[in-house]
Structures are given as C-alpha cells and as structure tokens.
C-alpha cells in the first residue's frame, strides 16, 4: 500500500488551505464592495441629474402676463425691424430675434400684418 494517510494523498497542508480560504473571502468582499460602490455611484448620478432638473425648473424665471410686451405687426414690418426697435441697447439683434421666435413659437421667420407678437423683456 503506497498511501496510508489522507495527508500523504493530498500534500496540501492546513495552512495553505486556510490561506486559500482567506484569499477567497478577500476576493468575495472586494467583489461585493465594488458592486455596492458601482450601485452607489449610479444612484448618486441619477439623483444629481434629477436634482439639477428640479433646480432648473424652479430657478427659471416665470414671466407673468403683465411683464410680457405685446406688439401688433404693421404692414411692411419685418422681424428684423421689430427686433432692432425693441431690443435692449447693447444686445445683438439676432439674439433678440431668437427670443421673439422662441417666445412666440414661430416656425419660420416671417411675420404677417395684424399678427400679435410677444416681445421678451430682457
């Protein structure tokens, strides 16, 4: 009989077995920790995006109906003329035109006589 004891068949000693178990536990803990950190990071990013959206909604100035200036387009008026006459002194006319287009929901840049435009108060 060549092998008479368990340890003679499997030469791994108890210290190596315990060390292997410790390494396995360490890997498991690292895996759990990394997974939890990833989930926490995702939660923080989602909360940050949601919070930024909420702050943007509440921080946006609300224009009451008294603050909006309305103008009736006269025959021969163009959007450029209207913007040039009503924009703040140091503002670029093109920027004010963009404001008029946005506040009125205009799809094209043309205006018609009799059309009522809201002018942004900047």
PDB file of C-alpha atoms in Angstrom:
ATOM      1  CA  UNK A   1       0.000   0.000   0.000  1.00  0.00           C
ATOM      2  CA  UNK A   2       1.583   3.153  -1.226  1.00  0.00           C
ATOM      3  CA  UNK A   3      -0.563   5.812   0.531  1.00  0.00           C
ATOM      4  CA  UNK A   4      -1.584   5.240   4.074  1.00  0.00           C
ATOM      5  CA  UNK A   5      -2.942   8.595   5.250  1.00  0.00           C
ATOM      6  CA  UNK A   6      -5.103  11.387   3.893  1.00  0.00           C
ATOM      7  CA  UNK A   7      -2.272  13.912   4.044  1.00  0.00           C
ATOM      8  CA  UNK A   8       0.019  11.647   2.086  1.00  0.00           C
ATOM      9  CA  UNK A   9      -2.521  11.539  -0.756  1.00  0.00           C
ATOM     10  CA  UNK A  10      -3.185  15.303  -0.670  1.00  0.00           C
ATOM     11  CA  UNK A  11       0.005  17.062   0.254  1.00  0.00           C
ATOM     12  CA  UNK A  12      -1.754  20.414   0.798  1.00  0.00           C
ATOM     13  CA  UNK A  13      -1.357  21.336   4.395  1.00  0.00           C
ATOM     14  CA  UNK A  14      -3.855  23.121   6.601  1.00  0.00           C
ATOM     15  CA  UNK A  15      -2.038  26.460   6.444  1.00  0.00           C
ATOM     16  CA  UNK A  16      -2.288  26.557   2.648  1.00  0.00           C
ATOM     17  CA  UNK A  17      -5.954  25.651   2.861  1.00  0.00           C
ATOM     18  CA  UNK A  18      -6.630  28.440   5.368  1.00  0.00           C
ATOM     19  CA  UNK A  19      -4.691  30.924   3.245  1.00  0.00           C
ATOM     20  CA  UNK A  20      -6.687  29.909   0.177  1.00  0.00           C
ATOM     21  CA  UNK A  21      -9.927  30.416   2.089  1.00  0.00           C
ATOM     22  CA  UNK A  22      -8.758  33.869   3.238  1.00  0.00           C
ATOM     23  CA  UNK A  23      -7.945  34.812  -0.351  1.00  0.00           C
ATOM     24  CA  UNK A  24     -11.380  33.585  -1.448  1.00  0.00           C
ATOM     25  CA  UNK A  25     -13.060  35.657   1.267  1.00  0.00           C
ATOM     26  CA  UNK A  26     -10.981  38.704   0.298  1.00  0.00           C
ATOM     27  CA  UNK A  27     -11.976  38.333  -3.372  1.00  0.00           C
ATOM     28  CA  UNK A  28     -15.616  37.933  -2.393  1.00  0.00           C
ATOM     29  CA  UNK A  29     -15.513  41.033  -0.183  1.00  0.00           C
ATOM     30  CA  UNK A  30     -13.814  43.018  -2.958  1.00  0.00           C
ATOM     31  CA  UNK A  31     -16.472  41.880  -5.433  1.00  0.00           C
ATOM     32  CA  UNK A  32     -19.299  42.882  -3.080  1.00  0.00           C
ATOM     33  CA  UNK A  33     -17.613  46.201  -2.288  1.00  0.00           C
ATOM     34  CA  UNK A  34     -17.054  47.011  -5.964  1.00  0.00           C
ATOM     35  CA  UNK A  35     -20.645  46.094  -6.796  1.00  0.00           C
ATOM     36  CA  UNK A  36     -22.000  48.256  -3.984  1.00  0.00           C
ATOM     37  CA  UNK A  37     -19.774  51.162  -4.987  1.00  0.00           C
ATOM     38  CA  UNK A  38     -20.965  50.917  -8.570  1.00  0.00           C
ATOM     39  CA  UNK A  39     -24.616  50.902  -7.466  1.00  0.00           C
ATOM     40  CA  UNK A  40     -23.983  53.839  -5.151  1.00  0.00           C
ATOM     41  CA  UNK A  41     -22.294  55.755  -7.964  1.00  0.00           C
ATOM     42  CA  UNK A  42     -25.250  55.126 -10.276  1.00  0.00           C
ATOM     43  CA  UNK A  43     -27.689  56.290  -7.585  1.00  0.00           C
ATOM     44  CA  UNK A  44     -25.661  59.463  -6.978  1.00  0.00           C
ATOM     45  CA  UNK A  45     -25.540  60.265 -10.701  1.00  0.00           C
ATOM     46  CA  UNK A  46     -29.287  59.722 -11.126  1.00  0.00           C
ATOM     47  CA  UNK A  47     -30.024  61.856  -8.046  1.00  0.00           C
ATOM     48  CA  UNK A  48     -27.698  64.593  -9.306  1.00  0.00           C
ATOM     49  CA  UNK A  49     -29.373  64.684 -12.727  1.00  0.00           C
ATOM     50  CA  UNK A  50     -32.842  64.696 -11.176  1.00  0.00           C
ATOM     51  CA  UNK A  51     -31.840  67.424  -8.721  1.00  0.00           C
ATOM     52  CA  UNK A  52     -30.368  69.545 -11.498  1.00  0.00           C
ATOM     53  CA  UNK A  53     -33.617  69.211 -13.434  1.00  0.00           C
ATOM     54  CA  UNK A  54     -35.705  70.231 -10.445  1.00  0.00           C
ATOM     55  CA  UNK A  55     -33.440  73.196  -9.720  1.00  0.00           C
ATOM     56  CA  UNK A  56     -33.630  74.298 -13.344  1.00  0.00           C
ATOM     57  CA  UNK A  57     -37.420  74.241 -13.244  1.00  0.00           C
ATOM     58  CA  UNK A  58     -37.611  76.224 -10.017  1.00  0.00           C
ATOM     59  CA  UNK A  59     -34.787  78.611 -10.931  1.00  0.00           C
ATOM     60  CA  UNK A  60     -36.270  79.575 -14.299  1.00  0.00           C
ATOM     61  CA  UNK A  61     -37.832  82.989 -14.122  1.00  0.00           C
ATOM     62  CA  UNK A  62     -41.550  82.906 -14.626  1.00  0.00           C
ATOM     63  CA  UNK A  63     -42.938  85.711 -16.704  1.00  0.00           C
ATOM     64  CA  UNK A  64     -46.301  86.908 -15.564  1.00  0.00           C
ATOM     65  CA  UNK A  65     -48.732  88.275 -18.136  1.00  0.00           C
ATOM     66  CA  UNK A  66     -48.019  91.862 -17.016  1.00  0.00           C
ATOM     67  CA  UNK A  67     -44.291  91.517 -17.821  1.00  0.00           C
ATOM     68  CA  UNK A  68     -44.789  90.437 -21.443  1.00  0.00           C
ATOM     69  CA  UNK A  69     -44.994  93.215 -24.027  1.00  0.00           C
ATOM     70  CA  UNK A  70     -47.312  92.541 -26.955  1.00  0.00           C
ATOM     71  CA  UNK A  71     -46.963  94.155 -30.354  1.00  0.00           C
ATOM     72  CA  UNK A  72     -49.282  94.064 -33.358  1.00  0.00           C
ATOM     73  CA  UNK A  73     -47.342  93.709 -36.610  1.00  0.00           C
ATOM     74  CA  UNK A  74     -47.997  96.571 -39.027  1.00  0.00           C
ATOM     75  CA  UNK A  75     -47.963  96.248 -42.834  1.00  0.00           C
ATOM     76  CA  UNK A  76     -44.363  96.273 -44.086  1.00  0.00           C
ATOM     77  CA  UNK A  77     -42.838  95.316 -40.703  1.00  0.00           C
ATOM     78  CA  UNK A  78     -40.154  92.657 -40.638  1.00  0.00           C
ATOM     79  CA  UNK A  79     -38.901  90.630 -37.705  1.00  0.00           C
ATOM     80  CA  UNK A  80     -35.534  92.379 -38.039  1.00  0.00           C
ATOM     81  CA  UNK A  81     -37.109  95.863 -37.798  1.00  0.00           C
ATOM     82  CA  UNK A  82     -39.238  94.868 -34.818  1.00  0.00           C
ATOM     83  CA  UNK A  83     -36.237  93.367 -33.019  1.00  0.00           C
ATOM     84  CA  UNK A  84     -33.992  96.339 -33.814  1.00  0.00           C
ATOM     85  CA  UNK A  85     -36.580  98.794 -32.446  1.00  0.00           C
ATOM     86  CA  UNK A  86     -37.430  96.902 -29.247  1.00  0.00           C
ATOM     87  CA  UNK A  87     -34.241  95.100 -28.175  1.00  0.00           C
ATOM     88  CA  UNK A  88     -32.118  96.273 -25.238  1.00  0.00           C
ATOM     89  CA  UNK A  89     -29.481  98.803 -26.290  1.00  0.00           C
ATOM     90  CA  UNK A  90     -26.375  96.576 -26.192  1.00  0.00           C
ATOM     91  CA  UNK A  91     -27.989  93.334 -27.356  1.00  0.00           C
ATOM     92  CA  UNK A  92     -27.323  91.811 -30.756  1.00  0.00           C
ATOM     93  CA  UNK A  93     -30.418  91.983 -32.947  1.00  0.00           C
ATOM     94  CA  UNK A  94     -30.057  88.315 -33.958  1.00  0.00           C
ATOM     95  CA  UNK A  95     -30.188  87.231 -30.306  1.00  0.00           C
ATOM     96  CA  UNK A  96     -33.374  89.246 -29.742  1.00  0.00           C
ATOM     97  CA  UNK A  97     -34.934  87.739 -32.879  1.00  0.00           C
ATOM     98  CA  UNK A  98     -34.212  84.265 -31.461  1.00  0.00           C
ATOM     99  CA  UNK A  99     -36.017  85.326 -28.280  1.00  0.00           C
ATOM    100  CA  UNK A 100     -39.043  86.508 -30.256  1.00  0.00           C
ATOM    101  CA  UNK A 101     -39.114  83.288 -32.280  1.00  0.00           C
ATOM    102  CA  UNK A 102     -38.854  81.154 -29.134  1.00  0.00           C
ATOM    103  CA  UNK A 103     -41.432  83.022 -27.022  1.00  0.00           C
ATOM    104  CA  UNK A 104     -43.971  83.042 -29.878  1.00  0.00           C
ATOM    105  CA  UNK A 105     -43.266  79.520 -31.140  1.00  0.00           C
ATOM    106  CA  UNK A 106     -42.667  80.761 -34.676  1.00  0.00           C
ATOM    107  CA  UNK A 107     -41.689  78.052 -37.138  1.00  0.00           C
ATOM    108  CA  UNK A 108     -40.491  80.472 -39.810  1.00  0.00           C
ATOM    109  CA  UNK A 109     -39.059  83.969 -39.576  1.00  0.00           C
ATOM    110  CA  UNK A 110     -41.831  85.696 -41.498  1.00  0.00           C
ATOM    111  CA  UNK A 111     -44.483  87.822 -39.815  1.00  0.00           C
ATOM    112  CA  UNK A 112     -47.857  88.935 -41.157  1.00  0.00           C
ATOM    113  CA  UNK A 113     -49.614  92.270 -40.733  1.00  0.00           C
ATOM    114  CA  UNK A 114     -52.092  92.057 -37.853  1.00  0.00           C
ATOM    115  CA  UNK A 115     -50.175  89.257 -36.120  1.00  0.00           C
ATOM    116  CA  UNK A 116     -49.697  89.815 -32.375  1.00  0.00           C
ATOM    117  CA  UNK A 117     -46.186  89.091 -31.131  1.00  0.00           C
ATOM    118  CA  UNK A 118     -44.982  88.779 -27.568  1.00  0.00           C
ATOM    119  CA  UNK A 119     -41.670  90.576 -27.055  1.00  0.00           C
ATOM    120  CA  UNK A 120     -39.266  89.218 -24.468  1.00  0.00           C
ATOM    121  CA  UNK A 121     -38.378  91.576 -21.631  1.00  0.00           C
ATOM    122  CA  UNK A 122     -34.670  91.082 -21.085  1.00  0.00           C
TER     123      UNK A 122
END
